[in-house]
Short mmCIF file of C-alpha atoms in Angstrom, two decimals:
data_model
loop_
_atom_site.label_atom_id
_atom_site.label_comp_id
_atom_site.label_asym_id
_atom_site.label_seq_id
_atom_site.Cartn_x
_atom_site.Cartn_y
_atom_site.Cartn_z
CA MET K 242 -55.34 187.10 -68.14
CA ALA K 243 -58.37 184.59 -67.97
CA VAL K 244 -60.65 184.81 -65.47
CA VAL K 245 -61.45 181.84 -63.39
CA VAL K 246 -65.20 181.61 -61.75
CA GLU K 247 -65.34 179.05 -59.06
CA LYS K 248 -68.95 177.34 -59.03
CA VAL K 249 -70.92 177.72 -55.74
CA PRO K 250 -72.11 174.16 -54.35
CA GLY K 251 -76.00 173.75 -55.09
CA ALA K 252 -75.82 176.49 -57.02
CA LYS K 253 -77.52 176.56 -60.63
CA THR K 254 -75.19 177.20 -63.38
CA THR K 255 -76.50 180.46 -65.69
CA ALA K 256 -76.08 180.55 -69.28
CA PRO K 257 -74.63 183.36 -70.52
CA PRO K 258 -76.39 185.41 -72.66
CA GLN K 259 -76.61 184.91 -76.44
CA PHE K 260 -77.90 186.72 -79.82
CA GLY K 261 -81.34 186.02 -79.10
CA LEU K 262 -82.80 187.81 -82.52
CA ILE K 263 -80.15 185.72 -84.14
CA ASN K 264 -80.68 182.67 -82.44
CA LEU K 265 -84.57 182.95 -83.39
CA LEU K 266 -83.54 184.18 -87.29
CA LYS K 267 -81.85 180.68 -87.19
CA VAL K 268 -84.95 178.34 -85.52
CA ILE K 269 -87.49 180.10 -87.75
CA ALA K 270 -85.21 179.63 -90.90
CA ALA K 271 -84.06 175.92 -90.18
CA GLN K 272 -88.30 174.77 -89.93
CA LEU K 273 -89.26 176.48 -93.51
CA ILE K 274 -86.40 174.90 -94.84
CA VAL K 275 -87.52 171.80 -93.30
CA LEU K 276 -90.85 172.85 -94.38
CA HIS K 277 -90.21 173.25 -97.66
CA HIS K 278 -87.98 169.76 -98.33
CA LEU K 279 -91.14 168.58 -96.88
CA ALA K 280 -93.31 169.79 -99.51
CA PHE K 281 -91.20 169.47 -102.38
CA TYR K 282 -89.88 166.18 -101.93
CA GLY K 283 -91.59 162.65 -101.43
CA PRO K 284 -95.35 161.90 -102.12
CA MET K 285 -96.97 162.95 -98.41
CA ALA K 286 -97.36 166.39 -99.68
CA ASP K 287 -99.18 165.48 -102.80
CA TYR K 288 -101.51 163.94 -101.38
CA ALA K 289 -101.77 166.11 -98.87
CA ARG K 290 -102.55 168.73 -100.99
CA PRO K 291 -106.33 169.18 -101.34
CA LEU K 292 -105.87 169.85 -97.38
CA MET K 293 -104.33 172.46 -97.76
CA PRO K 294 -103.02 174.29 -101.12
CA ASP K 295 -101.77 177.46 -101.09
CA VAL K 296 -99.82 176.14 -98.26
CA ILE K 297 -98.03 173.52 -99.35
CA ASP K 298 -97.59 175.02 -102.39
CA TRP K 299 -96.18 178.32 -100.69
CA LEU K 300 -93.32 175.90 -98.88
CA GLY K 301 -92.53 174.38 -101.66
CA SER K 302 -91.80 177.49 -103.93
CA PHE K 303 -91.28 180.38 -101.30
CA ALA K 304 -89.75 178.20 -97.96
CA ARG K 305 -86.70 177.81 -99.51
CA ILE K 306 -85.79 181.96 -99.10
CA ALA K 307 -85.32 181.22 -95.64
CA VAL K 308 -81.86 179.99 -96.92
CA GLN K 309 -81.51 184.02 -97.57
CA VAL K 310 -81.32 184.29 -93.41
CA PHE K 311 -78.23 181.79 -92.96
CA LEU K 312 -76.36 183.71 -95.18
CA VAL K 313 -76.63 186.86 -93.58
CA ILE K 314 -76.72 185.63 -90.49
CA GLY K 315 -73.24 183.72 -91.95
CA GLY K 316 -71.64 186.65 -93.09
CA PHE K 317 -72.52 188.47 -89.52
CA LEU K 318 -71.07 185.87 -87.43
CA VAL K 319 -67.78 185.47 -89.70
CA ALA K 320 -67.05 188.76 -89.57
CA LYS K 321 -67.58 188.76 -85.21
CA SER K 322 -65.20 185.98 -85.56
CA LEU K 323 -62.02 187.19 -88.09
CA PHE K 324 -62.55 190.61 -87.11
CA PRO K 325 -64.89 191.53 -84.21
CA GLN K 326 -62.95 194.71 -83.44
CA GLY K 327 -63.77 195.79 -87.82
CA GLN K 328 -60.29 195.79 -88.44
CA PRO K 329 -58.73 192.95 -89.74
CA GLY K 330 -55.62 191.07 -88.25
CA ALA K 331 -53.09 188.98 -88.48
CA ILE K 332 -54.32 185.31 -89.18
CA ASN K 333 -53.80 182.07 -90.73
CA PRO K 334 -55.49 181.38 -93.68
CA LEU K 335 -54.91 178.18 -94.19
CA GLY K 336 -55.12 177.24 -90.49
CA THR K 337 -58.59 179.11 -89.96
CA VAL K 338 -59.77 177.92 -93.46
CA TRP K 339 -58.52 173.94 -92.31
CA ARG K 340 -60.62 174.18 -88.85
CA ARG K 341 -63.71 175.29 -90.36
CA TYR K 342 -63.56 172.19 -92.77
CA ALA K 343 -62.48 170.21 -89.92
CA LYS K 344 -65.69 171.18 -88.40
CA LEU K 345 -67.66 171.17 -90.92
CA VAL K 346 -67.19 167.92 -92.70
CA PRO K 347 -67.01 164.90 -90.31
CA PRO K 348 -70.95 165.55 -89.18
CA PHE K 349 -71.78 166.42 -93.01
CA MET K 350 -70.12 162.97 -94.15
CA VAL K 351 -71.93 161.19 -91.38
CA ALA K 352 -75.23 162.67 -92.37
CA MET K 353 -74.85 161.71 -95.97
CA LEU K 354 -74.03 157.98 -95.15
CA CYS K 355 -77.86 157.76 -93.76
CA ALA K 356 -78.82 159.77 -96.31
CA VAL K 357 -77.32 156.85 -98.31
CA ALA K 358 -79.09 153.56 -95.46
CA ALA K 359 -82.23 156.04 -96.19
CA SER K 360 -82.54 156.21 -99.36
CA ALA K 361 -81.50 152.13 -100.10
CA LEU K 362 -84.71 151.37 -97.09
CA ALA K 363 -86.99 153.92 -98.94
CA ASN K 364 -86.30 152.38 -101.80
CA ARG K 365 -88.09 148.86 -100.73
CA TRP K 366 -91.09 150.75 -100.38
CA MET K 367 -91.81 153.24 -102.80
CA THR K 368 -90.07 154.41 -106.24
CA HIS K 369 -89.76 158.28 -105.95
CA ASP K 370 -87.31 161.04 -107.93
CA SER K 371 -86.23 162.29 -104.32
CA ILE K 372 -84.13 158.69 -103.86
CA SER K 373 -80.86 158.55 -104.51
CA ALA K 374 -79.14 155.88 -106.34
CA PRO K 375 -76.32 154.38 -104.52
CA PRO K 376 -73.12 156.65 -104.26
CA ASP K 377 -69.91 155.68 -106.25
CA PHE K 378 -66.73 155.93 -104.27
CA MET K 379 -65.84 159.40 -106.52
CA GLN K 380 -69.16 160.76 -105.36
CA LEU K 381 -68.42 160.13 -101.92
CA ALA K 382 -65.55 161.89 -102.15
CA ALA K 383 -66.84 164.71 -103.81
CA HIS K 384 -68.85 164.96 -101.05
CA ALA K 385 -66.12 164.83 -98.66
CA LEU K 386 -64.32 167.46 -100.17
CA LEU K 387 -67.52 169.61 -100.75
CA LEU K 388 -67.23 169.45 -104.15
CA GLN K 389 -70.12 167.65 -105.41
CA GLY K 390 -72.13 170.68 -107.58
CA VAL K 391 -68.77 171.91 -108.64
CA LEU K 392 -67.72 168.19 -109.95
CA GLY K 393 -70.69 168.11 -111.29
CA TYR K 394 -72.40 165.10 -108.81
CA ASP K 395 -76.17 164.65 -107.85
CA SER K 396 -76.18 165.55 -104.26
CA LEU K 397 -76.82 162.56 -101.50
CA SER K 398 -79.32 165.07 -99.50
CA ALA K 399 -81.15 167.81 -100.11
CA GLY K 400 -79.16 170.84 -98.47
CA ALA K 401 -76.01 169.17 -99.13
CA TRP K 402 -74.83 171.97 -101.94
CA TYR K 403 -75.22 174.99 -98.64
CA VAL K 404 -73.02 173.18 -96.51
CA ALA K 405 -70.34 173.10 -99.85
CA ILE K 406 -71.32 177.04 -100.51
CA ASP K 407 -70.95 177.63 -96.87
CA PHE K 408 -67.29 176.56 -96.71
CA GLN K 409 -66.57 178.75 -100.11
CA LEU K 410 -67.96 181.84 -98.33
CA TYR K 411 -65.57 180.94 -95.60
CA ALA K 412 -63.31 180.56 -97.17
CA VAL K 413 -63.30 184.09 -99.20
CA ALA K 414 -63.99 185.68 -96.16
CA ALA K 415 -61.02 184.04 -94.70
CA LEU K 416 -58.62 185.18 -97.85
CA LEU K 417 -59.96 188.67 -97.90
CA VAL K 418 -59.42 189.42 -93.90
CA TRP K 419 -56.18 188.34 -94.68
CA LEU K 420 -55.17 189.49 -97.69
CA CYS K 421 -56.39 193.18 -95.97
CA GLY K 422 -54.59 192.54 -92.43
CA ARG K 423 -51.05 192.64 -94.65
CA PHE K 424 -51.98 196.17 -95.22
CA SER K 425 -49.94 198.28 -92.35
CA GLY K 426 -51.61 201.43 -91.13
CA SER K 427 -54.80 201.02 -88.97
CA ALA K 428 -56.83 204.17 -90.79
CA LEU K 429 -56.33 202.06 -93.97
CA ARG K 430 -57.19 199.08 -92.52
CA ARG K 431 -60.20 200.60 -91.19
CA TRP K 432 -61.68 201.13 -94.33
CA LEU K 433 -60.50 199.13 -96.16
CA MET K 434 -62.24 195.92 -95.46
CA PRO K 435 -65.77 197.77 -95.73
CA ALA K 436 -64.41 198.63 -99.08
CA VAL K 437 -63.57 195.26 -100.61
CA VAL K 438 -66.62 193.56 -99.44
CA VAL K 439 -69.16 196.30 -100.47
CA ILE K 440 -67.02 195.76 -103.69
CA GLY K 441 -67.88 192.22 -103.81
CA VAL K 442 -71.18 192.63 -102.88
CA SER K 443 -72.04 194.74 -105.74
CA THR K 444 -70.51 192.41 -108.44
CA SER K 445 -71.99 189.37 -106.79
CA LEU K 446 -75.58 191.22 -106.91
CA LEU K 447 -75.21 193.02 -110.29
CA TYR K 448 -73.18 189.96 -112.38
CA PHE K 449 -73.16 186.74 -110.88
CA ASN K 450 -76.27 186.81 -108.40
CA ARG K 451 -78.27 186.99 -112.47
CA ASP K 452 -76.80 184.10 -113.97
CA PRO K 453 -77.57 180.87 -112.13
CA ASP K 454 -74.64 179.18 -114.02
CA TRP K 455 -73.02 180.34 -111.12
CA ASP K 456 -75.07 178.87 -108.28
CA GLU K 457 -72.69 176.31 -107.15
CA TRP K 458 -69.74 178.74 -106.32
CA ALA K 459 -68.74 181.89 -103.70
CA PRO K 460 -69.67 184.26 -106.15
CA TYR K 461 -73.61 183.70 -106.39
CA PHE K 462 -74.32 183.76 -102.91
CA PHE K 463 -71.40 186.38 -101.90
CA GLY K 464 -73.92 189.04 -102.27
CA SER K 465 -76.40 188.46 -98.71
CA TYR K 466 -73.21 187.04 -97.05
CA GLY K 467 -71.42 190.41 -97.28
CA LEU K 468 -74.76 192.00 -96.60
CA GLY K 469 -74.06 190.13 -93.40
CA ILE K 470 -70.29 191.15 -93.04
CA MET K 471 -71.50 194.94 -94.02
CA ALA K 472 -74.42 194.86 -90.75
CA TRP K 473 -71.56 193.85 -88.08
CA LEU K 474 -69.54 196.28 -89.10
CA ALA K 475 -72.14 198.99 -89.53
CA SER K 476 -73.80 197.76 -85.89
CA ASP K 477 -70.45 198.95 -83.98
CA PRO K 478 -71.18 200.80 -81.13
CA LYS K 479 -67.60 202.56 -80.84
CA ARG K 480 -68.40 204.04 -84.79
CA ARG K 481 -68.88 207.24 -84.71
CA PRO K 482 -71.83 208.46 -86.71
CA ARG K 483 -70.92 210.01 -89.55
CA ALA K 484 -69.10 206.66 -90.24
CA VAL K 485 -72.12 204.18 -89.28
CA ALA K 486 -74.41 206.20 -92.14
CA LEU K 487 -71.27 205.68 -94.41
CA LEU K 488 -71.35 201.93 -94.06
CA VAL K 489 -75.00 201.84 -94.07
CA ALA K 490 -75.25 203.63 -97.23
CA MET K 491 -72.37 201.24 -98.41
CA ILE K 492 -75.12 198.46 -97.74
CA LEU K 493 -78.05 199.90 -99.15
CA VAL K 494 -76.60 201.37 -102.82
CA PRO K 495 -75.48 198.85 -104.43
CA THR K 496 -78.14 196.35 -102.76
CA LEU K 497 -80.77 199.24 -103.84
CA ALA K 498 -79.82 199.44 -107.40
CA ALA K 499 -79.46 195.64 -107.67
CA LEU K 500 -83.10 195.59 -107.10
CA VAL K 501 -84.10 198.36 -109.42
CA LEU K 502 -82.12 196.28 -111.79
CA ASP K 503 -83.43 192.79 -111.64
CA PHE K 504 -85.75 192.39 -108.73
CA ARG K 505 -85.58 189.10 -106.83
CA LEU K 506 -87.39 188.34 -104.41
CA ARG K 507 -84.25 186.68 -102.14
CA ILE K 508 -81.87 189.84 -102.47
CA ALA K 509 -85.02 191.66 -100.89
CA VAL K 510 -85.08 189.21 -97.82
CA ALA K 511 -81.57 189.26 -97.91
CA LEU K 512 -81.51 192.95 -97.22
CA VAL K 513 -84.59 193.25 -94.58
CA VAL K 514 -82.65 190.63 -92.68
CA THR K 515 -79.58 192.79 -92.98
CA CYS K 516 -81.73 196.09 -91.51
CA ILE K 517 -82.85 193.48 -88.88
CA LEU K 518 -79.26 192.61 -87.76
CA PHE K 519 -77.94 196.20 -88.11
CA LEU K 520 -80.49 197.54 -85.55
CA PHE K 521 -80.78 194.71 -83.44
CA GLY K 522 -77.95 192.21 -84.38
CA ARG K 523 -75.42 192.59 -81.18
CA ALA K 524 -78.44 192.36 -78.74
CA ARG K 525 -77.47 189.73 -76.04
CA ILE K 526 -80.79 188.48 -74.22
CA ALA K 527 -80.28 185.56 -71.03
CA SER K 528 -82.24 182.41 -71.65
CA THR K 529 -84.46 183.68 -68.25
CA SER K 530 -85.33 186.99 -70.00
CA TYR K 531 -88.14 186.13 -71.80
CA TRP K 532 -90.72 183.21 -71.83
CA GLY K 533 -89.52 180.13 -74.24
CA MET K 534 -85.63 182.01 -75.22
CA SER K 535 -84.48 178.72 -73.22
CA ALA K 536 -86.30 176.73 -75.93
CA VAL K 537 -85.20 179.13 -78.81
CA ASN K 538 -81.60 178.72 -78.09
CA ARG K 539 -81.77 175.02 -77.94
CA LEU K 540 -83.19 174.78 -81.01
CA ALA K 541 -80.50 177.19 -82.36
CA GLN K 542 -78.21 175.12 -80.77
CA ILE K 543 -78.96 171.96 -82.48
CA SER K 544 -79.84 173.59 -85.54
CA TYR K 545 -76.76 172.77 -88.35
CA SER K 546 -77.79 168.92 -86.62
CA VAL K 547 -81.66 168.98 -87.99
CA PHE K 548 -80.11 170.35 -90.92
CA LEU K 549 -78.16 168.02 -91.48
CA ILE K 550 -80.15 164.65 -90.88
CA HIS K 551 -84.09 166.00 -90.79
CA PHE K 552 -83.81 164.67 -94.67
CA PRO K 553 -82.68 161.27 -94.61
CA VAL K 554 -85.29 161.38 -91.95
CA CYS K 555 -88.19 162.77 -93.99
CA LEU K 556 -87.61 160.35 -96.59
CA LEU K 557 -87.82 157.53 -94.54
CA VAL K 558 -91.30 159.02 -92.67
CA ASN K 559 -92.59 159.75 -96.39
CA ALA K 560 -91.34 155.86 -97.70
CA ALA K 561 -93.08 154.41 -94.86
CA PHE K 562 -96.65 155.84 -95.22
CA ALA K 563 -96.19 155.23 -98.70
CA ARG K 564 -96.21 151.56 -98.39
CA PHE K 565 -97.93 151.12 -94.89
CA VAL K 566 -100.69 154.50 -94.50
CA PRO K 567 -103.54 155.07 -96.92
CA PRO K 568 -103.48 157.92 -99.13
CA ALA K 569 -105.87 159.74 -97.58
CA PRO K 570 -105.16 163.73 -97.22
CA HIS K 571 -105.77 163.66 -93.66
CA TYR K 572 -103.33 160.49 -92.87
CA GLN K 573 -100.66 161.61 -95.20
CA ALA K 574 -100.91 165.28 -93.22
CA LEU K 575 -100.33 164.06 -90.51
CA GLY K 576 -97.54 162.04 -91.60
CA MET K 577 -95.80 165.44 -92.75
CA LEU K 578 -96.69 166.62 -88.98
CA ALA K 579 -95.20 162.92 -87.87
CA ALA K 580 -92.34 163.97 -90.20
CA TRP K 581 -91.52 167.43 -88.72
CA ALA K 582 -91.40 166.46 -85.49
CA ALA K 583 -88.81 163.59 -85.77
CA SER K 584 -86.15 165.76 -87.48
CA LEU K 585 -86.28 167.68 -84.88
CA LEU K 586 -85.76 165.00 -82.53
CA ALA K 587 -83.45 163.08 -84.62
CA GLY K 588 -81.31 166.35 -84.56
CA ALA K 589 -81.58 166.41 -81.17
CA LEU K 590 -79.83 163.20 -80.99
CA PHE K 591 -77.44 163.63 -84.20
CA TYR K 592 -76.06 166.64 -82.38
CA ARG K 593 -75.77 164.79 -78.91
CA CYS K 594 -74.07 161.16 -80.50
CA VAL K 595 -72.49 163.05 -83.70
CA GLU K 596 -71.57 166.59 -83.72
CA VAL K 597 -71.02 167.35 -80.26
CA PRO K 598 -68.18 163.95 -80.02
CA LEU K 599 -66.69 164.63 -83.48
CA GLY K 600 -66.29 168.13 -81.87
CA ARG K 601 -64.86 167.17 -78.64
CA MET K 602 -62.30 164.55 -80.66
CA LEU K 603 -60.93 167.96 -82.61
CA GLN K 604 -60.61 170.27 -79.95
CA SER K 605 -57.17 169.76 -79.34
CA ALA K 606 -56.35 170.58 -82.83
CA LYS K 607 -57.73 173.94 -82.25
CA THR K 608 -55.68 176.87 -81.51
CA SER K 609 -57.88 179.27 -81.48
CA PRO K 610 -61.82 179.83 -80.55
CA SER K 611 -64.34 178.17 -82.98
CA PRO K 612 -65.03 180.40 -85.61
CA ARG K 613 -69.22 180.43 -85.65
CA THR K 614 -71.31 181.10 -89.20
CA ALA K 615 -75.19 181.09 -89.55
CA PHE K 616 -75.48 177.16 -87.82
CA VAL K 617 -72.71 176.53 -86.39
#
């Protein structure tokens, strides 16, 4: 039965409590990704390096590991959406995956067109490896199908690979939920999904994630994504302590074994994030509970838009500073800060003018609540 809440004239609307910790992690990770691309692409970072060499080197080399935060959160939220009670039910896998595609791709393609325009303009002001060549129809089509990496096309924007991987991982999760949901018997279903996910996590961490040739495919990343799914299952307050202990063991044993066999910092970070989500991931915090939570929730809300649009913005700022500003370290460092701030502003504008309107256009085609992953 639907509950209707009547609005009292003149009363302020209170936003419902949100996953405050998840939003905070998303915001921190998103900023690290923007700063990583600023440090890795474009001449501003090269000119500014004498001022802060250690900071720029760290951002260029290690900040990208923040992607692991999104992968684990993505798995946590996809489990919340597709089997919130911990047991896979009957879903329409094709319809579920299609809704995810329809939510991701329209704003993604708008951002790719912005990246093409930004590269064309930046090419007039500077010569740099971060500028993409004008795409042909097949390259654009590959991006529209989220197959650019699989088909061997260069990405039109930094981070485009993650959207493709996110979609692959979501499709795998939906397929697993559908397959496991076809088995009868609630007792079997309750443990079938964790068992299947752990097999996938173990296979990914012990084999696929150790081979860079697989980094265009979901199995390479399923270890981190599956850990997020397991964190949701293990954090269910309705489970008995023994069941929780077993699920925690299913998280720790294959991950620690994989780290002992071949230590990878990205997997260690994924395990830390998994443990945090297991302990605190389900906690909901109202925007008014703590100072700054409203801003954190807002930044988390626009995180997908920031992720999509920040590279074209940073590219244009880099080109403008290369063409019109002296190459002094202080000026170029200010340019990096300007690009960071402009990315956030552009993300807010993109969310309001592109992501939300496109979402409303597709709303009528949805028959169930919108599934959420790390960004959306």
